């Protein structure tokens, strides 16, 4: 079986986790600090604040910006549900702008027509590991005086013109089991704003500056030393992890070129795609539809994923929700019908790639 994702940890992780277990210090401490410093080195940001998950990273980012009832956040309709849940968690209203066909991220052009006087935050999602069009999104945010919260949960190490995601606003990363870097569960917020970094650190730990000195209403969003010990060695390997994913993506694209009804992922010029997912589109011109292809591949032991089968708000629990703006998103709707992610992770061997290419070609081209 070729899995759609695998967790690959080595001796360094085992050694560091054991050190932590034997140290007697399990809650946030020096290893979390080292993990944060190593993460800042990757994003080039002044600060990184480790938290318990990618979702809490998003919630804390919105909270520290003072978001609440009556405020609007604009995000992508084509994302994991955590993006939407975080907005609703702080009591803000979620509005959506359709995606661009090229990169599955929000279409910056469309933002202007969704911005209202209540809009406070633009929340692009760097989906599948490709950065959104941050140059234009930043220009629009500047013009309207809006904050940016980047959902970079899938995009560790991705960049635009050499500038890392997570450095354009408040960056929110996830270390969930399947992400390019994992701590089992975990998250990180990155920022260049020293005041926001300070407030985020307070918020993470019950609003406490020093023991029993409470400055703000806080929470427990902390990461454990064990989580940080699992993540830290992976950060040193991130360039290698990313390179292997990019090479696998290039091999898949080479092998899958020219099949009728199969659209291959595109890396937009000037952007560094870290291929959290390698996502093709099975269009209406293909011999069989997306779901049929997925089940045929599964039958021969090739795992695939559909991220995501529906628009994020297209569920009963959101449909009647007063804080979720429902609008037609034609490009995202087509994407939800057509997308299929093929294995691209750094644990694949060359023979796995050949098997995937041969199978897809046989079913679509055969
Ligand atoms: C994984 C993910 C999250 C949430 O991260 P968790 O660590 O699972 O809480 C948020 N947004 C996107 C796009 C994700 O892929």
Tab-separated table of N, CA and C and ligand atoms in Angstrom, residues 52-58 78-84 125-128 151-154 172-179 184-187 276 308, ligand 1:
chain	number	residue	atom	x	y	z
A	52	UNK	N	-0.767	24.726	21.093
A	52	UNK	CA	-1.181	23.320	21.162
A	52	UNK	C	-1.674	22.737	19.849
A	53	UNK	N	-2.071	23.587	18.893
A	53	UNK	CA	-2.518	23.079	17.589
A	53	UNK	C	-2.563	24.217	16.581
A	54	UNK	N	-2.748	23.842	15.324
A	54	UNK	CA	-2.918	24.858	14.282
A	54	UNK	C	-4.196	25.647	14.501
A	55	UNK	N	-5.210	24.967	14.997
A	55	UNK	CA	-6.489	25.647	15.246
A	55	UNK	C	-6.343	26.680	16.358
A	56	UNK	N	-5.656	26.315	17.450
A	56	UNK	CA	-5.476	27.306	18.516
A	56	UNK	C	-4.577	28.454	18.035
A	57	UNK	N	-3.665	28.166	17.113
A	57	UNK	CA	-2.853	29.246	16.537
A	57	UNK	C	-3.759	30.266	15.847
A	58	UNK	N	-4.708	29.779	15.049
A	58	UNK	CA	-5.629	30.675	14.338
A	58	UNK	C	-6.511	31.451	15.317
A	78	UNK	N	-12.482	27.175	0.188
A	78	UNK	CA	-11.886	25.881	-0.165
A	78	UNK	C	-10.715	25.643	0.778
A	79	UNK	N	-11.060	25.164	2.001
A	79	UNK	CA	-10.062	25.002	3.046
A	79	UNK	C	-10.548	23.967	4.051
A	80	UNK	N	-9.669	23.614	4.971
A	80	UNK	CA	-10.045	22.737	6.068
A	80	UNK	C	-10.950	23.511	7.030
A	81	UNK	N	-11.825	22.800	7.700
A	81	UNK	CA	-12.854	23.429	8.528
A	81	UNK	C	-12.287	24.264	9.677
A	82	UNK	N	-11.049	23.973	10.095
A	82	UNK	CA	-10.448	24.728	11.209
A	82	UNK	C	-10.396	26.224	10.919
A	83	UNK	N	-10.172	26.584	9.661
A	83	UNK	CA	-10.100	28.001	9.291
A	83	UNK	C	-11.406	28.695	9.675
A	84	UNK	N	-12.514	28.075	9.320
A	84	UNK	CA	-13.838	28.637	9.607
A	84	UNK	C	-14.155	28.549	11.100
A	125	UNK	N	-5.384	31.227	2.798
A	125	UNK	CA	-4.943	29.874	3.147
A	125	UNK	C	-3.936	29.431	2.084
A	126	UNK	N	-2.740	29.073	2.516
A	126	UNK	CA	-1.709	28.625	1.562
A	126	UNK	C	-1.949	27.141	1.286
A	127	UNK	N	-2.970	26.865	0.484
A	127	UNK	CA	-3.468	25.492	0.355
A	127	UNK	C	-2.498	24.570	-0.378
A	128	UNK	N	-2.366	23.370	0.129
A	128	UNK	CA	-1.531	22.296	-0.426
A	128	UNK	C	-0.031	22.611	-0.332
A	151	UNK	N	-3.244	31.426	7.101
A	151	UNK	CA	-3.387	30.017	7.469
A	151	UNK	C	-2.313	29.262	6.687
A	152	UNK	N	-1.183	29.079	7.361
A	152	UNK	CA	-0.023	28.432	6.746
A	152	UNK	C	0.127	27.005	7.267
A	153	UNK	N	-0.992	26.417	7.701
A	153	UNK	CA	-0.982	25.084	8.317
A	153	UNK	C	-0.340	24.031	7.419
A	154	UNK	N	-0.437	24.254	6.090
A	154	UNK	CA	0.065	23.254	5.142
A	154	UNK	C	1.343	23.730	4.439
A	172	UNK	N	0.080	31.259	10.894
A	172	UNK	CA	-0.411	30.163	11.739
A	172	UNK	C	-0.090	28.829	11.089
A	173	UNK	N	0.713	28.036	11.783
A	173	UNK	CA	1.186	26.752	11.266
A	173	UNK	C	0.627	25.623	12.115
A	174	UNK	N	0.514	24.429	11.500
A	174	UNK	CA	0.051	23.234	12.219
A	174	UNK	C	1.133	22.164	12.179
A	175	UNK	N	1.225	21.425	13.265
A	175	UNK	CA	2.121	20.259	13.308
A	175	UNK	C	1.319	18.989	13.545
A	176	UNK	N	0.114	18.959	13.015
A	176	UNK	CA	-0.718	17.760	13.083
A	176	UNK	C	0.032	16.604	12.394
A	177	UNK	N	-0.367	15.380	12.717
A	177	UNK	CA	0.371	14.180	12.290
A	177	UNK	C	0.702	14.128	10.803
A	178	UNK	N	-0.195	14.612	9.955
A	178	UNK	CA	0.026	14.463	8.505
A	178	UNK	C	0.751	15.646	7.880
A	179	UNK	N	1.049	16.683	8.634
A	179	UNK	CA	1.650	17.889	8.038
A	179	UNK	C	3.135	17.671	7.726
A	184	UNK	N	2.664	15.467	16.337
A	184	UNK	CA	1.442	14.748	16.709
A	184	UNK	C	0.263	15.707	16.625
A	185	UNK	N	0.185	16.584	17.603
A	185	UNK	CA	-0.662	17.770	17.576
A	185	UNK	C	0.240	18.933	17.944
A	186	UNK	N	-0.002	20.100	17.364
A	186	UNK	CA	0.802	21.261	17.721
A	186	UNK	C	0.616	22.381	16.731
A	187	UNK	N	1.050	23.571	17.108
A	187	UNK	CA	0.915	24.714	16.214
A	187	UNK	C	1.937	25.783	16.524
A	276	UNK	N	2.732	20.074	0.270
A	276	UNK	CA	2.056	19.297	1.318
A	276	UNK	C	1.151	18.278	0.628
A	308	UNK	N	-10.800	19.427	-0.810
A	308	UNK	CA	-11.861	18.991	0.092
A	308	UNK	C	-13.091	18.684	-0.752
B	1	LIG	C1	-4.385	21.182	9.528
B	1	LIG	C2	-5.026	22.487	9.194
B	1	LIG	C3	-5.488	23.371	10.179
B	1	LIG	C4	-5.615	23.006	11.629
B	1	LIG	O1	-4.512	22.551	12.234
B	1	LIG	P1	-4.641	21.543	13.509
B	1	LIG	O2	-3.237	21.460	13.980
B	1	LIG	O3	-5.192	20.261	13.008
B	1	LIG	O4	-5.531	22.191	14.503
B	1	LIG	C5	-5.958	24.614	9.789
B	1	LIG	N1	-6.012	24.956	8.490
B	1	LIG	C6	-5.609	24.137	7.517
B	1	LIG	C7	-5.687	24.603	6.101
B	1	LIG	C8	-5.114	22.865	7.824
B	1	LIG	O5	-4.732	22.051	6.834
